[in-house]
GROMACS .gro file of N, CA and C in nm:
model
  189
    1UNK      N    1   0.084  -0.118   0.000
    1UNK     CA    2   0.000   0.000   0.000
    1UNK      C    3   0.089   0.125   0.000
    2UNK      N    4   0.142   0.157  -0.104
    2UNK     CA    5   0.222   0.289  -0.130
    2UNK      C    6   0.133   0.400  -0.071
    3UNK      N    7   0.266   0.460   0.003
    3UNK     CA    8   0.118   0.587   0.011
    3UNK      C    9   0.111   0.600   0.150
    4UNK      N   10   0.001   0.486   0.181
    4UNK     CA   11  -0.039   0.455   0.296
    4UNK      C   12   0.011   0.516   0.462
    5UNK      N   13  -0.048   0.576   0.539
    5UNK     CA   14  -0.031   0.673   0.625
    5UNK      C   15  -0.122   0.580   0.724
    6UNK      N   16  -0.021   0.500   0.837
    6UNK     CA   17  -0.110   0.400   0.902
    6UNK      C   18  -0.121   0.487   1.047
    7UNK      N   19  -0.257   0.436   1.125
    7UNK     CA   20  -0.231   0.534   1.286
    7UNK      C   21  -0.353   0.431   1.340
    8UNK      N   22  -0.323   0.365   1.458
    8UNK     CA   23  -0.396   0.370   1.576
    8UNK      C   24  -0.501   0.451   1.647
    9UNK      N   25  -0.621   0.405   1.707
    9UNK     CA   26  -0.670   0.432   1.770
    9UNK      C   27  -0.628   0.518   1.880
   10UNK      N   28  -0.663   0.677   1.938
   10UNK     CA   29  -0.624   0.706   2.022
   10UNK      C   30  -0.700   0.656   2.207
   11UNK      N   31  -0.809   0.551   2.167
   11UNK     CA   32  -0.803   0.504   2.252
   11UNK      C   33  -0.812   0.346   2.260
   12UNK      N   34  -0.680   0.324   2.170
   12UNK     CA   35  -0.617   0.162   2.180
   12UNK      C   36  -0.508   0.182   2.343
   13UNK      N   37  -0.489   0.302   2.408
   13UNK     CA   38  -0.432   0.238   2.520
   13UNK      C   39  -0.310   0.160   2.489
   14UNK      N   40  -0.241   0.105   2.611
   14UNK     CA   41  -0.096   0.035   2.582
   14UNK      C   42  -0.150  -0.080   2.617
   15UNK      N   43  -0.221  -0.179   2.547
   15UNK     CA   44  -0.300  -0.322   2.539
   15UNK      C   45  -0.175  -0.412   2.453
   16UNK      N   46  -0.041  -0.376   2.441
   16UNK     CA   47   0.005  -0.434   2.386
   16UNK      C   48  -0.003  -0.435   2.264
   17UNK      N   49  -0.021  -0.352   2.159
   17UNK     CA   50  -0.021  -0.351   2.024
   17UNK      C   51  -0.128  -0.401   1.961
   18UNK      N   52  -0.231  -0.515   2.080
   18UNK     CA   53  -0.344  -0.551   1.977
   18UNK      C   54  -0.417  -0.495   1.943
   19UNK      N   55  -0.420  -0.451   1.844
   19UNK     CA   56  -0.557  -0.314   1.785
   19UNK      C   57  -0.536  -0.340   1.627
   20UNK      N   58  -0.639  -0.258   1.573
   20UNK     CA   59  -0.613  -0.249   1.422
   20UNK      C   60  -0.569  -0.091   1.403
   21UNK      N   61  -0.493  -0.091   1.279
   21UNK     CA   62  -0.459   0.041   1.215
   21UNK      C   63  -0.518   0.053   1.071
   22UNK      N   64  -0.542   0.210   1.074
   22UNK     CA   65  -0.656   0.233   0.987
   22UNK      C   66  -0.546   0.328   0.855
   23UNK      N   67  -0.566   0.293   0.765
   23UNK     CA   68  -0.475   0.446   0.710
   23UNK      C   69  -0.587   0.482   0.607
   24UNK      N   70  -0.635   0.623   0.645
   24UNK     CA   71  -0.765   0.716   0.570
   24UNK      C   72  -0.732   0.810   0.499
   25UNK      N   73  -0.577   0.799   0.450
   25UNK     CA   74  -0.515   0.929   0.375
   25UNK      C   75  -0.517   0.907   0.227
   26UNK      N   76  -0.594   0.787   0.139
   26UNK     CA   77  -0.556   0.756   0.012
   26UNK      C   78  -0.683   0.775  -0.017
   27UNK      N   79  -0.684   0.809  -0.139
   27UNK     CA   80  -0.816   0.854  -0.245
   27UNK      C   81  -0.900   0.752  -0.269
   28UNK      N   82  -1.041   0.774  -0.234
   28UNK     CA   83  -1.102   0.675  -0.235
   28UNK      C   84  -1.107   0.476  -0.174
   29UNK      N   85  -1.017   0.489  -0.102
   29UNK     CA   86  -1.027   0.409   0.012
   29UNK      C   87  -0.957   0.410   0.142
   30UNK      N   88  -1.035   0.321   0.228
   30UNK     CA   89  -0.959   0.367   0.357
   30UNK      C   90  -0.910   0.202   0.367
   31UNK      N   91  -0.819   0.197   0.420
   31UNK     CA   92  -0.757  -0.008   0.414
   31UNK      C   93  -0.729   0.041   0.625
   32UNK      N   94  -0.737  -0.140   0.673
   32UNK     CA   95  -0.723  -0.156   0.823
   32UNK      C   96  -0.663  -0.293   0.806
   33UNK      N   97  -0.584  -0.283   0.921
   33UNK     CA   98  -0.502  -0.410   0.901
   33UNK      C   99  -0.448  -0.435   1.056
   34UNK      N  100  -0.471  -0.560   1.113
   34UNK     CA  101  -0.401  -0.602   1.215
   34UNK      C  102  -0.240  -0.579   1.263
   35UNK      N  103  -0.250  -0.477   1.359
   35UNK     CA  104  -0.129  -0.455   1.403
   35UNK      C  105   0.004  -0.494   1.427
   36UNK      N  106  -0.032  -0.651   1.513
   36UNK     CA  107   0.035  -0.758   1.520
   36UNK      C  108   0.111  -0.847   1.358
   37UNK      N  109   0.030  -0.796   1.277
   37UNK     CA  110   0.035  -0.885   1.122
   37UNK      C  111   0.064  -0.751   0.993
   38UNK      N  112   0.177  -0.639   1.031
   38UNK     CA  113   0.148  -0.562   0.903
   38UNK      C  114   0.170  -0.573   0.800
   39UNK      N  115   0.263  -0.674   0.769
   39UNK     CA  116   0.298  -0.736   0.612
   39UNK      C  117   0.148  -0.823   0.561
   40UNK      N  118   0.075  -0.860   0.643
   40UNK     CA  119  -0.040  -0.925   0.600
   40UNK      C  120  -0.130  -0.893   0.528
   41UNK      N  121  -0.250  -0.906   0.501
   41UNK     CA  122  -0.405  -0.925   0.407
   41UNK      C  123  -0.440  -0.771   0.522
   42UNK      N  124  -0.492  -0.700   0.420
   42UNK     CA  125  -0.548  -0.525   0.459
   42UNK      C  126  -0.708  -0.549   0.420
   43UNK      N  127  -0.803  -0.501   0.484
   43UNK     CA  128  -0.911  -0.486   0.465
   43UNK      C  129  -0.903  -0.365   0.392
   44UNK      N  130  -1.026  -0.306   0.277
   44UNK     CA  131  -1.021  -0.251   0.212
   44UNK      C  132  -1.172  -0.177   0.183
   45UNK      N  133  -1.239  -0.074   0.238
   45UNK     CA  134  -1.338  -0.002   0.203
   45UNK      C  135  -1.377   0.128   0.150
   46UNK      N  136  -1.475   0.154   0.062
   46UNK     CA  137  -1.507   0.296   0.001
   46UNK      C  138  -1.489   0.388   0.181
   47UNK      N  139  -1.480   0.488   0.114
   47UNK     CA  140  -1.533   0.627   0.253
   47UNK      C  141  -1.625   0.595   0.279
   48UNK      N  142  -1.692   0.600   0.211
   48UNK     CA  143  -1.885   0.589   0.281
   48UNK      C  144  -1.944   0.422   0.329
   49UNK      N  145  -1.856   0.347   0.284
   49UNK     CA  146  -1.873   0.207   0.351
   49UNK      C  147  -1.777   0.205   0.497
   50UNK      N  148  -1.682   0.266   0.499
   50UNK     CA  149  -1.604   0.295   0.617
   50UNK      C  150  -1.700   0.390   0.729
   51UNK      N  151  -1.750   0.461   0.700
   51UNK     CA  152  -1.851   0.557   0.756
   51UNK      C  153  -1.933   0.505   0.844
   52UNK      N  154  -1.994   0.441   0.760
   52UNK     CA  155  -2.126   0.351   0.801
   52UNK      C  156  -2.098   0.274   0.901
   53UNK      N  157  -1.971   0.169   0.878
   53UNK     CA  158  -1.919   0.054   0.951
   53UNK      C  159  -1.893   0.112   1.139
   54UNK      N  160  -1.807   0.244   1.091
   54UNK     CA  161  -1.763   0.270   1.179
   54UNK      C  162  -1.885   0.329   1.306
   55UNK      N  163  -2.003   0.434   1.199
   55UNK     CA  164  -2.113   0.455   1.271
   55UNK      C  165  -2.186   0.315   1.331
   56UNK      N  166  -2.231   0.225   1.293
   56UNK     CA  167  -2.293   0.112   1.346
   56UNK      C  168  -2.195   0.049   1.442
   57UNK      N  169  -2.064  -0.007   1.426
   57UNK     CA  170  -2.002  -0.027   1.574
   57UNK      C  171  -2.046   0.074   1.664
   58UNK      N  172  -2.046   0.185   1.684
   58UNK     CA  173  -2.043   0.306   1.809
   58UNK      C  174  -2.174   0.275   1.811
   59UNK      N  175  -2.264   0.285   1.772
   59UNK     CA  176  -2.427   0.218   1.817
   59UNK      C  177  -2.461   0.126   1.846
   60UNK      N  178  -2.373   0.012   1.866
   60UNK     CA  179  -2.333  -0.120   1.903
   60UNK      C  180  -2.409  -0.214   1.847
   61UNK      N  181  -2.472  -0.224   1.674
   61UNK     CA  182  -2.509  -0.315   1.566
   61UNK      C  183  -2.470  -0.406   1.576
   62UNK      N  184  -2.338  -0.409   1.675
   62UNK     CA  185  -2.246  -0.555   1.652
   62UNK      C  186  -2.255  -0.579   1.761
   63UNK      N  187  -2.281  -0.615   1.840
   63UNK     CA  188  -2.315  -0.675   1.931
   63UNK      C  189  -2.325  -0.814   1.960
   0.00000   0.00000   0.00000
């Protein structure tokens, strides 16, 4: 992911690195990828599918 501008949660806390990192700086998608695994498989969504995702976790959809 050239480009790519990765950052943590500012409230991932010092949990030991397990968290995901999000990088939202590339045109038309935002990619997240396991912290622990960064050479690995990146999830990959539009803005507005990232949006959504992120709005329905905080309303707790996932549950």
């Amino acid at each position: 992911m050239t480009g790519a501008r990765w950052h943590t949660s500012t409230r991932s806390g010092t949990n030991g690195g397990d968290c995901v990192e999000v990088a939202d700086n590339l045109p038309d998608l935002v990619a997240v990828r396991d912290s622990k695994d960064r050479p690995g498989p990146t999830l990959r969504f539009a803005p507005d599918g990232w949006r959504a995702f992120v709005a329905a976790t905080a309303t707790g959809q996932f549950r």
